[in-house]
Tab-separated table of C-alpha atoms in Angstrom:
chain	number	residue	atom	x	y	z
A	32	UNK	CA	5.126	-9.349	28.829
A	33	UNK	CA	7.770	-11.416	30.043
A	34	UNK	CA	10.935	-11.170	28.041
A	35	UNK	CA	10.043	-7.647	25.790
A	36	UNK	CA	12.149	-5.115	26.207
A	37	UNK	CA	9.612	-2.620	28.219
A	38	UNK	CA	11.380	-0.361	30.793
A	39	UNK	CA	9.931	2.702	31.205
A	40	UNK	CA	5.839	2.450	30.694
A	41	UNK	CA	3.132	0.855	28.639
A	42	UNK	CA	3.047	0.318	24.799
A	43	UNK	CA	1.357	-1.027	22.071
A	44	UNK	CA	2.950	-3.549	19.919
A	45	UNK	CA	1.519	-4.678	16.471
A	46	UNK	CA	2.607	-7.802	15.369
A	47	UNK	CA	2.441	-9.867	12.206
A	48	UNK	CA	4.067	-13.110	10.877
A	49	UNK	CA	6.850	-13.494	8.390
A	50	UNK	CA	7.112	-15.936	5.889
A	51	UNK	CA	8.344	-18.608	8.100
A	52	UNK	CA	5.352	-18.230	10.615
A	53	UNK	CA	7.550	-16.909	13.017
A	54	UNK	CA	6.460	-13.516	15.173
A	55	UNK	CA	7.968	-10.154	14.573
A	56	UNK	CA	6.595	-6.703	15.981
A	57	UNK	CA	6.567	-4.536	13.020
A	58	UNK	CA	5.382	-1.263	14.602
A	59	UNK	CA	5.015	0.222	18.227
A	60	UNK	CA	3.987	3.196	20.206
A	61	UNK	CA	5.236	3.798	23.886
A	62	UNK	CA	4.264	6.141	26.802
A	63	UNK	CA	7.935	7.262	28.532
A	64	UNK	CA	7.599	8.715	32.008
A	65	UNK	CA	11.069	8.284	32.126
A	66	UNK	CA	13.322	10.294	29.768
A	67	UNK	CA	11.535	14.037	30.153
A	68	UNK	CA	13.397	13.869	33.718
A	69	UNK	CA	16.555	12.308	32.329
A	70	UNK	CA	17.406	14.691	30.108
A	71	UNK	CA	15.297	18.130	31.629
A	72	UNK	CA	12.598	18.156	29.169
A	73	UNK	CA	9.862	20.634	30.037
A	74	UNK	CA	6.983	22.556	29.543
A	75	UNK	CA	4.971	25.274	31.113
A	76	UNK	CA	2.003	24.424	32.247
A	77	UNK	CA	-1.574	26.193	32.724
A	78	UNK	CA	-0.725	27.340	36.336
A	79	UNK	CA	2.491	28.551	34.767
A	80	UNK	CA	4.466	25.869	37.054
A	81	UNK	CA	7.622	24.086	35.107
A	82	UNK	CA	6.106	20.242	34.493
A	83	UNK	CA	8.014	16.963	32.882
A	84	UNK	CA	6.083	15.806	29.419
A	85	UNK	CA	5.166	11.927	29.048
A	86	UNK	CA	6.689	11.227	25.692
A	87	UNK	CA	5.226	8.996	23.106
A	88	UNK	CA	7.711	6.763	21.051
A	89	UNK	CA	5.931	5.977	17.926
A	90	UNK	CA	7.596	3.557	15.281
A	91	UNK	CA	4.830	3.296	13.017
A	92	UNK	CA	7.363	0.847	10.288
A	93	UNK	CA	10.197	-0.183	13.603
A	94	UNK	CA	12.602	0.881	10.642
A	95	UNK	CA	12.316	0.974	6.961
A	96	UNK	CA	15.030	-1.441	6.128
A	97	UNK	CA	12.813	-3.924	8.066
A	98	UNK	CA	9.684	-2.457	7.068
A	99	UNK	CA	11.042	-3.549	3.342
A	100	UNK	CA	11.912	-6.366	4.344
A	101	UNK	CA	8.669	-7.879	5.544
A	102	UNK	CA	6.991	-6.921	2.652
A	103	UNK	CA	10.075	-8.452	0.455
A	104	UNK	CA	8.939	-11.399	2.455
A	105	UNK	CA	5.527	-11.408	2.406
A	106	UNK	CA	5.308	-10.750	-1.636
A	107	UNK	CA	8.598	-13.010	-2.341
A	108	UNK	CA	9.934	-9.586	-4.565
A	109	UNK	CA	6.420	-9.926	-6.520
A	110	UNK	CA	5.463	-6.014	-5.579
A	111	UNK	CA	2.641	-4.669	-6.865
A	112	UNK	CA	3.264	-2.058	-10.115
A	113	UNK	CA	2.643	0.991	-8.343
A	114	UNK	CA	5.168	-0.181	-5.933
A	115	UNK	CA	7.847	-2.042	-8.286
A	116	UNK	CA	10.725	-0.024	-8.212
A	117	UNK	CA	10.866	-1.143	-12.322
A	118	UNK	CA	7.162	-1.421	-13.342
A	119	UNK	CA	8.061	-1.886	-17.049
A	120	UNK	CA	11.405	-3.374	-18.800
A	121	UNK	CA	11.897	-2.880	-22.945
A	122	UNK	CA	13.845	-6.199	-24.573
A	123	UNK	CA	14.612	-5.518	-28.009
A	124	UNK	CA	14.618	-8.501	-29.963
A	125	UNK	CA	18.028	-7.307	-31.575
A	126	UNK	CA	20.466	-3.897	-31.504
A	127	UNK	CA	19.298	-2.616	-34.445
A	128	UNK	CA	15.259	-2.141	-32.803
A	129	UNK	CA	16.695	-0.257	-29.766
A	130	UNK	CA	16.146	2.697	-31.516
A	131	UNK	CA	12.410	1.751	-31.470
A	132	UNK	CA	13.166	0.798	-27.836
A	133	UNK	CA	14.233	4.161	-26.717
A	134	UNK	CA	10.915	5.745	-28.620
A	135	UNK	CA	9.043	3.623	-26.225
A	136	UNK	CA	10.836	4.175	-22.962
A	137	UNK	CA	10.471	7.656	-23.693
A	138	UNK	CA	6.626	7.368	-24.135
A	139	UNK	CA	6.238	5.550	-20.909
A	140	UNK	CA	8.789	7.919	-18.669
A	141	UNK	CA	6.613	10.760	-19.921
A	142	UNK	CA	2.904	9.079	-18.856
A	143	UNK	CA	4.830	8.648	-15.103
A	144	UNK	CA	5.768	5.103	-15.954
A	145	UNK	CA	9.143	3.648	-14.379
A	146	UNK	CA	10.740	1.736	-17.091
A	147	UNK	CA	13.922	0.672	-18.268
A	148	UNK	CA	15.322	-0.471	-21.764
A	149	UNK	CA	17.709	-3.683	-21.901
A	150	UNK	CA	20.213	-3.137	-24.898
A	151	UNK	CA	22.542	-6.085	-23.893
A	152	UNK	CA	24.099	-8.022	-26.447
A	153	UNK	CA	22.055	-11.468	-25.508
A	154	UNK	CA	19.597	-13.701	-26.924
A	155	UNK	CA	15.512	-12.518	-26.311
A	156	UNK	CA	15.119	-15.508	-24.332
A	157	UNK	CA	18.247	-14.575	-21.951
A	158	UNK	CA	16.977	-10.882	-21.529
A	159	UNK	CA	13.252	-12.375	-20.526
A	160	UNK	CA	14.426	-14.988	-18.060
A	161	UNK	CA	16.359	-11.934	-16.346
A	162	UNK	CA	13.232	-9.791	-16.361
A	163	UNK	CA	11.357	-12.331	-15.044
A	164	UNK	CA	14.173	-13.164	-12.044
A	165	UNK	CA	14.030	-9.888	-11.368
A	166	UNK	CA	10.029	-10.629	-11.182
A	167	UNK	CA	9.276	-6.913	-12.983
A	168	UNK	CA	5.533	-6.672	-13.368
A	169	UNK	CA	5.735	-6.115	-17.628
A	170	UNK	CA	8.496	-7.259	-20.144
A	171	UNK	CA	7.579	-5.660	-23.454
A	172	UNK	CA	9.530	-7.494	-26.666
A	173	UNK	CA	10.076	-5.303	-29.267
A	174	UNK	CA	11.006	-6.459	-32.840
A	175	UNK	CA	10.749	-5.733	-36.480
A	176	UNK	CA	6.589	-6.527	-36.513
A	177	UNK	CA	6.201	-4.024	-33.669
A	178	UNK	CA	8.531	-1.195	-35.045
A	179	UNK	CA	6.365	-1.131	-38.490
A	180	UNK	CA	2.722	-1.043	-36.268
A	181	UNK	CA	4.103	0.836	-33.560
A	182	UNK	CA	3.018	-1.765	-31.194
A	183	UNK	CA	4.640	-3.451	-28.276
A	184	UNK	CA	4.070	-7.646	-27.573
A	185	UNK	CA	3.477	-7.417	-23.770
A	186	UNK	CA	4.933	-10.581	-20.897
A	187	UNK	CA	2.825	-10.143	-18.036
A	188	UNK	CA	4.029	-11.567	-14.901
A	189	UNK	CA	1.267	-13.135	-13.490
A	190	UNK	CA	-0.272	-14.925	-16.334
A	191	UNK	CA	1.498	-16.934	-19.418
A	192	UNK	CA	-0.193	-15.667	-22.760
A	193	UNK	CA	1.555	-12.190	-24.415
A	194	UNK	CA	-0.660	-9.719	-25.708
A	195	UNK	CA	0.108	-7.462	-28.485
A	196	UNK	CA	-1.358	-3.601	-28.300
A	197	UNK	CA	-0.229	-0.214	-29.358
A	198	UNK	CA	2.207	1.995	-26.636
A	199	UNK	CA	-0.779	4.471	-25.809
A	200	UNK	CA	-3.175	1.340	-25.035
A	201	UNK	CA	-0.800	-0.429	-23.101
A	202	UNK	CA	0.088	3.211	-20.784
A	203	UNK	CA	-3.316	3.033	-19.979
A	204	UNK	CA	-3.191	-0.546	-19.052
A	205	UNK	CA	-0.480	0.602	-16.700
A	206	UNK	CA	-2.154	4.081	-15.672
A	207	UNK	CA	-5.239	2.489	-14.730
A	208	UNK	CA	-3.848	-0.354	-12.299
A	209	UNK	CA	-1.914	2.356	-10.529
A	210	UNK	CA	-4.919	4.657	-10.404
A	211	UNK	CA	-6.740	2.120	-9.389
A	212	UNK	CA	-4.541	1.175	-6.016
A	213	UNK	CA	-4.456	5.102	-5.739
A	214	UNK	CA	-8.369	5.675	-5.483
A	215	UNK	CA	-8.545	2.384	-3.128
A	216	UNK	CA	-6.140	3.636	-0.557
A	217	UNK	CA	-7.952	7.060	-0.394
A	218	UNK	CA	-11.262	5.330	0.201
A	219	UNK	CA	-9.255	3.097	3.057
A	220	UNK	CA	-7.966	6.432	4.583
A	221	UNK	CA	-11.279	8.128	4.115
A	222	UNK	CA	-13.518	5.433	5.490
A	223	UNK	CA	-10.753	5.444	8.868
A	224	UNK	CA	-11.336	9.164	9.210
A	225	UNK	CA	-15.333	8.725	8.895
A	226	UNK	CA	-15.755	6.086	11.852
A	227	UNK	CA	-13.203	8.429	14.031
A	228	UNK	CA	-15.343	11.222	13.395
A	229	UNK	CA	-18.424	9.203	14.405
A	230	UNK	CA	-19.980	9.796	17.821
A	231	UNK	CA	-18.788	7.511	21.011
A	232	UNK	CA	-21.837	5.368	21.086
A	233	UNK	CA	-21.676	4.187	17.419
A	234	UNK	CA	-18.529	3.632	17.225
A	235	UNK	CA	-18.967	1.637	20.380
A	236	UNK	CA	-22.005	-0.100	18.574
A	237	UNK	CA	-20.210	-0.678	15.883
A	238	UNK	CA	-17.640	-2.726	17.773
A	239	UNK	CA	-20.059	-4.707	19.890
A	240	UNK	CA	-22.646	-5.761	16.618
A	241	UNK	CA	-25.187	-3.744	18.221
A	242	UNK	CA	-26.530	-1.149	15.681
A	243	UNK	CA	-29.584	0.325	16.205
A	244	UNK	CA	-32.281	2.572	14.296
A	245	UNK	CA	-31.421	5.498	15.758
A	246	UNK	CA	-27.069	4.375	15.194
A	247	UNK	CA	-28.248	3.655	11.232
A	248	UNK	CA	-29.989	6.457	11.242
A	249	UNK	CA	-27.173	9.107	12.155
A	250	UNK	CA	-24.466	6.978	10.143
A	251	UNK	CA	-26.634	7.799	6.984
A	252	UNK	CA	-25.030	11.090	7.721
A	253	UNK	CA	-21.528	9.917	7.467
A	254	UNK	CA	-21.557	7.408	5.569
A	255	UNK	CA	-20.908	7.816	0.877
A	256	UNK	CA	-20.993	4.161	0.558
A	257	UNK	CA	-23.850	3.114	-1.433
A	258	UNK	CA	-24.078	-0.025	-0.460
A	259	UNK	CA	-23.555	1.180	3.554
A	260	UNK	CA	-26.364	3.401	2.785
A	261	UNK	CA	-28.629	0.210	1.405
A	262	UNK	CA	-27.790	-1.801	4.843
A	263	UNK	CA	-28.374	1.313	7.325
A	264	UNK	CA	-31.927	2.031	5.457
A	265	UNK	CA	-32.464	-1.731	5.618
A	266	UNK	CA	-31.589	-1.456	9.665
A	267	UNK	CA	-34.280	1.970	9.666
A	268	UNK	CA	-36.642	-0.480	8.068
A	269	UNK	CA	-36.158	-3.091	10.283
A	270	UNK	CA	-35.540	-5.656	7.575
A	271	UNK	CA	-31.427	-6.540	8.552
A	272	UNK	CA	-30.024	-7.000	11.594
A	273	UNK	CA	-26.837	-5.248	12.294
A	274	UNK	CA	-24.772	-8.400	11.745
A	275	UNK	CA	-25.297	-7.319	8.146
A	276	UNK	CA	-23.455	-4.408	8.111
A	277	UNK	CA	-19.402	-4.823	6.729
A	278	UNK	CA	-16.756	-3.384	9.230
């Protein structure tokens, strides 16, 4: 491509858009012919001959500091709570609750949760604008009413209304987003190593929307999906065509 900086064999360039719209190429990999004889790299080979390597540059994130910074971009600082580097901030209402503050931030550092306890001498309203600059995912006010029913009054970033609940309901709250991300990425990862492990032809048929009885039939095999599973029977039965079957 005219104008990339390509010099010494192919590559593969993934690109997305930043916030502006503009191009960037956020990860590469490229075959080097070049640098093995540069620098005297080699290897011995089957016939037990010296031989130069090809060497593969792979930048899966280019580097993290840009990595970060697309996804700064692309979320506008609104990461997700398993990835906020503050998933939960404690505002006591007034000095003398941030004893009850500190019970709390204990609770939620020992259930894995990342939080932090504000004891600065301001006004509630000061300490939730700053949470909310900050954009962390939960502000939990803490006050007199909360100390006595060991509760916490919960500012959730993405929605207006504030909930009250007890500490252990609201870890779970927590807990079970995070899991939740957790158990999808898995099933991501899994699903990519299923469809590598299938056979040429389906995975060829896959690609072209041309499934047939015999493909459903021996994806059956691979395939935990339920509703997968439902389509590839449907295909046996001859009652979808493969167009119904999600990627």
């Amino acid at each position: 491509i005219e104008g990339e900086a390509t010099f010494y064999g192919p590559k593969i360039d993934v690109q997305t858009k930043n916030a502006l719209g503009k191009e960037d190429t956020i990860a590469t990999v490229q075959v080097d012919f070049y640098s093995a004889k540069k620098f005297d790299l080699n290897f011995i080979n089957e016939k037990g001959e010296k031989e130069h390597p090809v060497i593969i540059h792979r930048a899966i994130m280019g580097s993290f500091d840009r990595f970060f910074a697309f996804l700064t971009e692309k979320t506008g600082g609104n990461f997700p709570v398993w990835l906020s580097p503050v998933q939960v901030l404690i505002l006591p209402v007034g000095e003398k609750f941030n004893d009850y503050g500190e019970k709390v931030l204990a609770e939620l550092k020992s259930a894995g949760i990342r939080a932090e306890l504000d004891e600065a001498n301001e006004t509630l309203g000061k300490k939730i604008r700053a949470g909310k600059t900050k954009k962390i995912p939960y502000l939990l006010v803490v006050g007199e009413k909360e100390k006595e029913a060991g509760t916490v009054a919960v500012n959730f970033r993405d929605k207006p209304e504030q909930e009250t609940m007890s500490v252990g309901q609201f870890t779970k709250l927590v807990q079970k987003e995070i899991a939740e991300k957790v158990s999808k990425s898995r099933e991501v990862v899994a699903n990519a190593v299923r469809l590598l492990n299938l056979p040429k032809d389906i995975r060829d048929a896959l690609r072209a929307d041309k499934l047939s009885r015999a493909h459903a039939k021996a994806l059956l095999a691979f395939s935990d999906d339920k509703k997968q599973r439902e389509v590839y029977n449907q295909i046996l039965a001859g009652g979808v065509s493969s167009k119904d079957v999600e990627s």
